[in-house]
Tab-separated table of C-alpha atoms and ligand atoms in Angstrom:
chain	number	residue	atom	x	y	z
A	1	UNK	CA	1.786	0.461	-13.336
A	2	UNK	CA	-0.048	2.076	-16.193
A	3	UNK	CA	-0.143	5.826	-16.266
A	4	UNK	CA	-3.784	5.891	-17.209
A	5	UNK	CA	-6.221	6.331	-14.384
A	6	UNK	CA	-8.496	3.340	-13.799
A	7	UNK	CA	-11.695	3.839	-15.797
A	8	UNK	CA	-13.960	3.002	-12.921
A	9	UNK	CA	-13.560	2.787	-9.176
A	10	UNK	CA	-14.912	-0.302	-7.490
A	11	UNK	CA	-16.289	0.045	-3.967
A	12	UNK	CA	-16.387	-3.347	-2.288
A	13	UNK	CA	-17.122	-4.570	1.224
A	14	UNK	CA	-13.796	-5.279	2.892
A	15	UNK	CA	-14.123	-9.072	3.123
A	16	UNK	CA	-11.041	-11.336	2.941
A	17	UNK	CA	-11.319	-11.745	-0.838
A	18	UNK	CA	-11.464	-8.012	-1.397
A	19	UNK	CA	-8.517	-7.467	0.938
A	20	UNK	CA	-6.486	-10.057	-0.994
A	21	UNK	CA	-7.364	-8.328	-4.261
A	22	UNK	CA	-6.398	-4.963	-2.816
A	23	UNK	CA	-3.009	-6.381	-1.778
A	24	UNK	CA	-2.452	-7.717	-5.304
A	25	UNK	CA	-3.306	-4.317	-6.786
A	26	UNK	CA	-0.854	-2.597	-4.423
A	27	UNK	CA	1.816	-5.057	-5.583
A	28	UNK	CA	1.077	-4.026	-9.172
A	29	UNK	CA	1.644	-0.372	-8.326
A	30	UNK	CA	-2.036	0.571	-8.213
A	31	UNK	CA	-3.695	2.744	-5.566
A	32	UNK	CA	-6.230	1.359	-3.112
A	33	UNK	CA	-8.307	3.247	-0.539
A	34	UNK	CA	-8.849	1.513	2.793
A	35	UNK	CA	-10.344	2.290	6.201
A	36	UNK	CA	-8.293	2.975	9.298
A	37	UNK	CA	-9.642	3.772	12.749
A	38	UNK	CA	-8.924	7.472	12.111
A	39	UNK	CA	-9.865	8.260	8.480
A	40	UNK	CA	-9.714	6.446	5.120
A	41	UNK	CA	-6.247	6.231	3.580
A	42	UNK	CA	-5.160	6.364	-0.060
A	43	UNK	CA	-2.652	3.521	-0.122
A	44	UNK	CA	0.345	2.809	-2.337
A	45	UNK	CA	3.332	0.473	-2.120
A	46	UNK	CA	5.729	2.617	-0.092
A	47	UNK	CA	8.740	1.127	-1.887
A	48	UNK	CA	7.423	1.974	-5.363
A	49	UNK	CA	8.322	5.510	-6.477
A	50	UNK	CA	5.878	5.492	-9.358
A	51	UNK	CA	2.959	4.401	-7.193
A	52	UNK	CA	3.878	7.022	-4.590
A	53	UNK	CA	4.117	9.678	-7.311
A	54	UNK	CA	0.609	8.693	-8.347
A	55	UNK	CA	-0.641	9.394	-4.802
A	56	UNK	CA	0.681	12.960	-5.005
A	57	UNK	CA	-0.868	13.372	-8.458
A	58	UNK	CA	-4.288	12.023	-7.502
A	59	UNK	CA	-4.471	14.104	-4.311
A	60	UNK	CA	-2.956	17.118	-6.066
A	61	UNK	CA	-0.705	17.276	-3.076
A	62	UNK	CA	2.433	19.437	-3.034
A	63	UNK	CA	5.429	17.139	-3.286
A	64	UNK	CA	7.128	18.752	-0.303
A	65	UNK	CA	4.403	17.371	1.984
A	66	UNK	CA	5.457	13.845	3.014
A	67	UNK	CA	3.193	10.825	3.504
A	68	UNK	CA	2.593	8.610	6.526
A	69	UNK	CA	3.972	5.083	6.168
A	70	UNK	CA	1.738	2.349	7.588
A	71	UNK	CA	3.268	-0.842	8.916
A	72	UNK	CA	1.745	-3.892	10.586
A	73	UNK	CA	3.727	-3.844	13.799
A	74	UNK	CA	6.603	-2.347	15.746
A	75	UNK	CA	9.145	-4.576	14.007
A	76	UNK	CA	7.978	-3.154	10.678
A	77	UNK	CA	8.547	0.371	11.996
A	78	UNK	CA	11.988	-0.532	13.330
A	79	UNK	CA	13.061	-1.609	9.849
A	80	UNK	CA	12.331	1.873	8.496
A	81	UNK	CA	13.033	4.288	11.355
A	82	UNK	CA	15.843	4.629	13.868
A	83	UNK	CA	14.375	3.354	17.111
A	84	UNK	CA	14.958	4.875	20.525
A	85	UNK	CA	13.772	4.585	24.112
A	86	UNK	CA	10.985	7.160	23.726
A	87	UNK	CA	9.698	5.556	20.537
A	88	UNK	CA	9.582	2.248	22.371
A	89	UNK	CA	7.464	3.695	25.183
A	90	UNK	CA	5.080	5.436	22.819
A	91	UNK	CA	4.734	2.383	20.589
A	92	UNK	CA	4.022	0.133	23.575
A	93	UNK	CA	1.380	2.520	24.850
A	94	UNK	CA	-0.390	3.505	21.629
A	95	UNK	CA	0.279	1.012	18.814
A	96	UNK	CA	-1.718	-0.226	17.141
A	97	UNK	CA	-3.634	3.031	17.173
A	98	UNK	CA	-3.970	6.673	16.228
A	99	UNK	CA	-0.368	7.725	16.827
A	100	UNK	CA	2.157	8.616	14.110
A	101	UNK	CA	5.820	8.785	15.106
A	102	UNK	CA	8.384	10.848	13.250
A	103	UNK	CA	11.744	9.105	13.396
A	104	UNK	CA	15.040	9.414	11.564
A	105	UNK	CA	14.945	7.390	8.405
A	106	UNK	CA	17.060	4.249	8.663
A	107	UNK	CA	19.984	4.731	6.272
A	108	UNK	CA	19.655	2.482	3.251
A	109	UNK	CA	16.020	1.590	3.902
A	110	UNK	CA	14.136	0.801	0.708
A	111	UNK	CA	11.350	3.287	1.286
A	112	UNK	CA	10.566	5.601	-1.631
A	113	UNK	CA	12.359	8.896	-1.028
A	114	UNK	CA	9.410	10.689	-2.559
A	115	UNK	CA	7.111	9.256	0.145
A	116	UNK	CA	9.038	11.199	2.777
A	117	UNK	CA	9.515	14.163	0.435
A	118	UNK	CA	13.275	13.753	0.480
A	119	UNK	CA	13.506	14.356	4.253
A	120	UNK	CA	15.873	12.372	6.454
A	121	UNK	CA	12.893	11.548	8.685
A	122	UNK	CA	9.931	9.239	8.235
A	123	UNK	CA	6.364	9.249	9.624
A	124	UNK	CA	5.352	5.782	10.851
A	125	UNK	CA	2.055	4.421	12.084
A	126	UNK	CA	0.650	1.016	13.032
A	127	UNK	CA	-3.106	1.301	12.465
A	128	UNK	CA	-5.530	-0.624	14.659
A	129	UNK	CA	-8.402	-1.030	12.208
A	130	UNK	CA	-8.848	-4.741	11.371
A	131	UNK	CA	-9.151	-4.026	7.635
A	132	UNK	CA	-5.962	-1.945	7.622
A	133	UNK	CA	-4.208	-4.684	9.590
A	134	UNK	CA	-5.469	-7.387	7.227
A	135	UNK	CA	-4.320	-5.387	4.206
A	136	UNK	CA	-0.848	-4.832	5.681
A	137	UNK	CA	-0.597	-8.564	6.429
A	138	UNK	CA	-1.743	-9.568	2.959
A	139	UNK	CA	0.534	-7.055	1.224
A	140	UNK	CA	3.522	-7.867	3.406
A	141	UNK	CA	5.254	-4.477	3.162
A	142	UNK	CA	4.846	-0.839	4.182
A	143	UNK	CA	1.946	1.135	2.703
A	144	UNK	CA	2.233	4.889	2.150
A	145	UNK	CA	-1.193	6.366	2.822
A	146	UNK	CA	-2.268	9.955	3.257
A	147	UNK	CA	-5.917	10.659	3.946
A	148	UNK	CA	-7.967	9.757	0.860
A	149	UNK	CA	-9.102	13.288	-0.001
A	150	UNK	CA	-7.937	15.948	-2.410
A	151	UNK	CA	-5.256	18.120	-0.840
A	152	UNK	CA	-6.702	20.804	1.422
A	153	UNK	CA	-10.134	19.235	1.747
A	154	UNK	CA	-12.017	17.420	4.493
A	155	UNK	CA	-10.725	13.904	5.254
A	156	UNK	CA	-13.060	10.996	4.406
A	157	UNK	CA	-14.580	8.891	7.171
A	158	UNK	CA	-16.740	6.640	4.952
A	159	UNK	CA	-16.170	4.825	1.655
A	160	UNK	CA	-18.775	7.088	0.048
A	161	UNK	CA	-16.710	10.155	1.028
A	162	UNK	CA	-13.669	8.604	-0.652
A	163	UNK	CA	-15.700	8.041	-3.804
A	164	UNK	CA	-16.815	11.704	-3.730
A	165	UNK	CA	-13.170	12.791	-3.538
A	166	UNK	CA	-11.358	10.323	-5.738
A	167	UNK	CA	-13.827	8.566	-7.988
A	168	UNK	CA	-12.112	6.986	-11.007
A	169	UNK	CA	-8.678	7.943	-9.730
A	170	UNK	CA	-8.254	4.875	-7.543
A	171	UNK	CA	-8.641	1.214	-8.537
A	172	UNK	CA	-10.486	-0.046	-5.470
A	173	UNK	CA	-12.104	1.315	-2.323
A	174	UNK	CA	-12.359	-1.164	0.545
A	175	UNK	CA	-15.551	-0.327	2.407
A	176	UNK	CA	-15.121	-0.935	6.126
A	177	UNK	CA	-17.930	1.326	7.304
A	178	UNK	CA	-17.463	4.495	9.335
A	179	UNK	CA	-14.087	5.266	10.860
A	180	UNK	CA	-14.593	5.083	14.632
A	181	UNK	CA	-12.190	7.885	15.662
A	182	UNK	CA	-12.906	10.227	12.762
A	183	UNK	CA	-9.884	12.497	13.356
A	184	UNK	CA	-6.438	11.858	11.880
A	185	UNK	CA	-3.659	10.405	13.995
A	186	UNK	CA	-1.732	12.475	16.510
A	187	UNK	CA	1.738	13.149	15.097
A	188	UNK	CA	4.636	13.232	17.572
A	189	UNK	CA	8.236	13.904	16.641
A	190	UNK	CA	9.823	10.970	18.442
A	191	UNK	CA	13.457	11.636	17.603
A	192	UNK	CA	15.743	11.584	20.653
A	193	UNK	CA	16.524	15.293	20.622
A	194	UNK	CA	12.882	16.370	20.649
A	195	UNK	CA	9.421	15.356	21.770
A	196	UNK	CA	7.065	17.678	19.985
A	197	UNK	CA	3.398	17.406	19.097
A	198	UNK	CA	3.280	18.202	15.364
A	199	UNK	CA	-0.441	17.579	14.855
A	200	UNK	CA	-3.111	17.076	17.508
A	201	UNK	CA	-5.249	14.082	16.619
A	202	UNK	CA	-7.077	10.981	17.727
A	203	UNK	CA	-4.963	10.460	20.838
A	204	UNK	CA	-5.186	13.420	23.224
A	205	UNK	CA	-2.037	15.293	24.231
A	206	UNK	CA	-2.556	14.416	27.913
A	207	UNK	CA	-2.507	10.672	27.176
A	208	UNK	CA	0.851	11.040	25.442
A	209	UNK	CA	2.280	13.280	28.145
A	210	UNK	CA	1.243	10.682	30.746
A	211	UNK	CA	3.657	8.275	29.037
A	212	UNK	CA	6.651	10.472	28.074
A	213	UNK	CA	6.231	13.722	30.010
A	214	UNK	CA	5.597	17.229	28.652
A	215	UNK	CA	5.618	17.724	24.902
A	216	UNK	CA	7.457	20.711	23.482
A	217	UNK	CA	5.965	23.471	21.396
A	218	UNK	CA	5.675	22.972	17.687
A	219	UNK	CA	8.482	24.854	15.943
A	220	UNK	CA	7.479	27.775	13.732
A	221	UNK	CA	6.958	26.933	10.075
A	222	UNK	CA	10.032	26.914	7.968
A	223	UNK	CA	9.528	29.060	4.875
A	224	UNK	CA	6.125	27.600	4.146
A	225	UNK	CA	7.365	24.035	4.153
A	226	UNK	CA	4.909	22.236	6.397
A	227	UNK	CA	6.228	20.058	9.200
A	228	UNK	CA	2.772	18.500	9.421
A	229	UNK	CA	-0.427	19.237	7.520
A	230	UNK	CA	-1.395	21.850	10.080
A	231	UNK	CA	1.430	23.839	8.544
A	232	UNK	CA	-0.813	24.623	5.623
A	233	UNK	CA	-3.129	27.242	7.002
A	234	UNK	CA	-6.199	26.324	5.029
A	235	UNK	CA	-6.809	22.616	5.315
A	236	UNK	CA	-9.668	20.264	6.057
A	237	UNK	CA	-11.858	22.799	4.309
A	238	UNK	CA	-15.402	22.316	3.043
A	239	UNK	CA	-16.560	24.462	0.127
A	240	UNK	CA	-18.625	26.826	2.294
A	241	UNK	CA	-17.058	29.325	4.686
A	242	UNK	CA	-17.093	28.476	8.388
A	243	UNK	CA	-17.991	30.867	11.222
A	244	UNK	CA	-16.600	29.699	14.564
A	245	UNK	CA	-17.867	30.282	18.120
A	246	UNK	CA	-21.406	30.839	16.893
A	247	UNK	CA	-24.282	30.713	19.347
A	248	UNK	CA	-26.998	30.515	16.697
A	249	UNK	CA	-27.304	30.324	12.938
A	250	UNK	CA	-27.868	33.491	10.937
A	251	UNK	CA	-29.979	33.569	7.789
A	252	UNK	CA	-28.607	31.181	5.159
A	253	UNK	CA	-26.327	29.461	7.682
A	254	UNK	CA	-26.345	25.837	8.786
A	255	UNK	CA	-25.679	25.385	12.501
A	256	UNK	CA	-23.212	22.741	13.616
A	257	UNK	CA	-23.985	22.454	17.311
A	258	UNK	CA	-22.271	20.847	20.285
A	259	UNK	CA	-23.866	19.919	23.583
A	260	UNK	CA	-27.418	20.572	24.670
A	261	UNK	CA	-28.838	23.370	22.536
A	262	UNK	CA	-30.494	26.081	24.596
A	263	UNK	CA	-34.286	25.798	24.340
A	264	UNK	CA	-35.632	28.710	22.395
A	265	UNK	CA	-32.324	29.213	20.553
A	266	UNK	CA	-31.978	28.460	16.872
A	267	UNK	CA	-32.205	24.699	16.416
A	268	UNK	CA	-29.108	22.783	15.402
A	269	UNK	CA	-28.995	21.693	11.802
A	270	UNK	CA	-26.705	18.925	13.035
A	271	UNK	CA	-25.320	18.311	16.516
A	272	UNK	CA	-21.802	16.872	16.909
A	273	UNK	CA	-22.768	15.486	20.306
A	274	UNK	CA	-25.951	16.493	22.114
A	275	UNK	CA	-24.460	15.135	25.359
A	276	UNK	CA	-21.183	17.031	24.911
A	277	UNK	CA	-19.069	13.903	24.355
A	278	UNK	CA	-15.842	14.899	22.542
A	279	UNK	CA	-15.169	11.377	21.190
A	280	UNK	CA	-18.613	11.361	19.588
A	281	UNK	CA	-18.016	14.877	18.248
A	282	UNK	CA	-14.667	13.824	16.752
A	283	UNK	CA	-16.215	10.819	15.046
A	284	UNK	CA	-18.963	13.004	13.544
A	285	UNK	CA	-16.945	16.109	12.651
A	286	UNK	CA	-15.865	15.476	9.042
A	287	UNK	CA	-19.064	13.661	8.035
A	288	UNK	CA	-21.186	16.536	9.382
A	289	UNK	CA	-19.042	19.212	7.709
A	290	UNK	CA	-19.588	17.385	4.419
A	291	UNK	CA	-23.311	16.980	5.039
A	292	UNK	CA	-23.785	20.722	5.680
A	293	UNK	CA	-21.607	21.804	2.768
A	294	UNK	CA	-24.495	22.304	0.332
A	295	UNK	CA	-27.246	24.662	-0.772
A	296	UNK	CA	-29.360	26.304	0.452
A	297	UNK	CA	-26.713	27.112	3.060
A	298	UNK	CA	-24.186	29.833	2.336
A	299	UNK	CA	-22.031	29.265	5.431
A	300	UNK	CA	-21.632	26.863	8.340
A	301	UNK	CA	-21.837	28.317	11.860
A	302	UNK	CA	-20.076	26.167	14.450
A	303	UNK	CA	-20.648	26.388	18.190
A	304	UNK	CA	-17.717	26.513	20.624
A	305	UNK	CA	-16.070	23.172	21.392
A	306	UNK	CA	-14.098	22.829	24.653
A	307	UNK	CA	-10.347	22.656	24.018
A	308	UNK	CA	-9.524	19.764	26.340
A	309	UNK	CA	-8.912	16.143	25.376
A	310	UNK	CA	-9.923	15.454	21.772
A	311	UNK	CA	-11.227	19.024	21.635
A	312	UNK	CA	-7.706	20.208	20.803
A	313	UNK	CA	-7.720	18.198	17.556
A	314	UNK	CA	-11.316	19.147	16.742
A	315	UNK	CA	-10.554	22.854	17.228
A	316	UNK	CA	-7.364	22.539	15.170
A	317	UNK	CA	-9.368	21.126	12.249
A	318	UNK	CA	-12.106	23.741	12.642
A	319	UNK	CA	-9.608	26.614	12.746
A	320	UNK	CA	-7.974	25.369	9.546
A	321	UNK	CA	-11.321	24.793	7.873
A	322	UNK	CA	-12.192	28.407	8.704
A	323	UNK	CA	-8.833	29.849	7.612
A	324	UNK	CA	-8.540	31.977	4.478
A	325	UNK	CA	-8.324	29.672	1.484
A	326	UNK	CA	-4.766	29.733	0.226
A	327	UNK	CA	-3.982	27.808	-2.886
A	328	UNK	CA	-2.671	24.537	-1.485
A	329	UNK	CA	-3.646	22.334	-4.392
B	1	TXA	O1	-4.771	9.233	10.673
B	1	TXA	C1	-3.931	9.491	9.821
B	1	TXA	O2	-2.804	9.897	10.111
B	1	TXA	C2	-4.329	9.267	8.349
B	1	TXA	C3	-4.559	7.782	8.135
B	1	TXA	C4	-4.862	7.442	6.701
B	1	TXA	O3	-3.468	7.067	8.614
B	1	TXA	N1	-3.334	9.773	7.470
B	1	TXA	C5	-3.119	11.100	7.301
B	1	TXA	O4	-2.174	11.383	6.324
B	1	TXA	O5	-3.703	11.937	7.920
B	1	TXA	P1	-1.963	12.841	5.728
B	1	TXA	O6	-0.962	12.665	4.616
B	1	TXA	O7	-3.240	13.419	5.353
B	1	TXA	O8	-1.257	13.620	6.868
B	1	TXA	C6	0.018	13.196	7.314
B	1	TXA	C7	0.913	14.328	7.570
B	1	TXA	C8	1.476	14.964	6.313
B	1	TXA	O9	0.670	15.970	5.827
B	1	TXA	C9	2.805	15.502	6.748
B	1	TXA	O10	2.789	16.897	6.948
B	1	TXA	C10	3.071	14.789	8.045
B	1	TXA	O11	2.076	13.849	8.244
B	1	TXA	N2	4.343	14.118	7.879
B	1	TXA	C11	4.611	13.039	7.117
B	1	TXA	N3	5.919	12.747	7.153
B	1	TXA	C12	6.494	13.660	7.949
B	1	TXA	C13	7.828	13.900	8.375
B	1	TXA	N4	8.835	13.140	7.991
B	1	TXA	N5	8.033	14.936	9.213
B	1	TXA	C14	7.019	15.726	9.620
B	1	TXA	N6	5.732	15.555	9.237
B	1	TXA	C15	5.478	14.541	8.423
B	2	MG	MG1	-4.762	14.662	5.112
């Protein structure tokens, strides 16, 4: 892999030829952005330390924050993580799909140590998106892929968002349209001694608890080292400040609404879901935050979103987007 950044990023429709080219680039140690059902990923060969190092550099991501490893199927995950009964049940229920499992790293596995930030655990996911699946098939090995945004910023749900974030820092962007879920995967610590929700995401807590019983509380942060991205207080942040639980926009604010807007109230600048559908709101969230993050607005006022189902993940992202901006980059 050359250390120079590619001069120009190509954005191409994710047809079979483009997928084959993306797989070749990955094999050469280059970075490729690709769609998943949750958000776009910034992919690198997970066995190649230099390619993985490039992911951290391009995202300006702290090296203590490990990456999710994408594999094509359960067998691929079993080669990298120590499998157990609970992992089996979760994988059967939710893979392929928006679930990431933290497992103990299989001793001697060839995964880049940098990808898992030197931890003895590994984050594994089998994505459902057909383009992600095709890329994994064509590449034939695990792909390390965080969300394709600069560290601390809003995750991309279209190829154009990726280009806004990473233009000229990635060789190729596979354009697979809008990500249908729009929220990152739910991260569950699946090691035998614990079953803990580390990050709410595209699969609601209740769906997971229906399969494996109650999930434990997330442990407190350990000296600032994040156990999941939620561990960084400010995250998923647009440039403008956010004001939560708004009922109407003030002067200079954009209103991000949810549900039927009361007649006579200030009109919504954008509405996450006029019918109050949380799946629709999740799919729209990041795209709408980006769309409102511009002049003449000076802040984004967000209406209250119910906390059930996917609302837990939506509210998690909103709270972090509204948090004081610490230097995470
Ligand atoms: O939906 C998703 O999960 C997307 C798509 C591209 O798959 N990926 C994604 O990656 O959101 P990222 O890097 O933005 O967030 C993954 C988070 C990391 O920030 C990290 O904190 C957590 O997963 N993670 C990774 N490995 C871990 C580990 N061994 N233990 C605990 N947390 C881990
Ligand atoms: Mg991310």
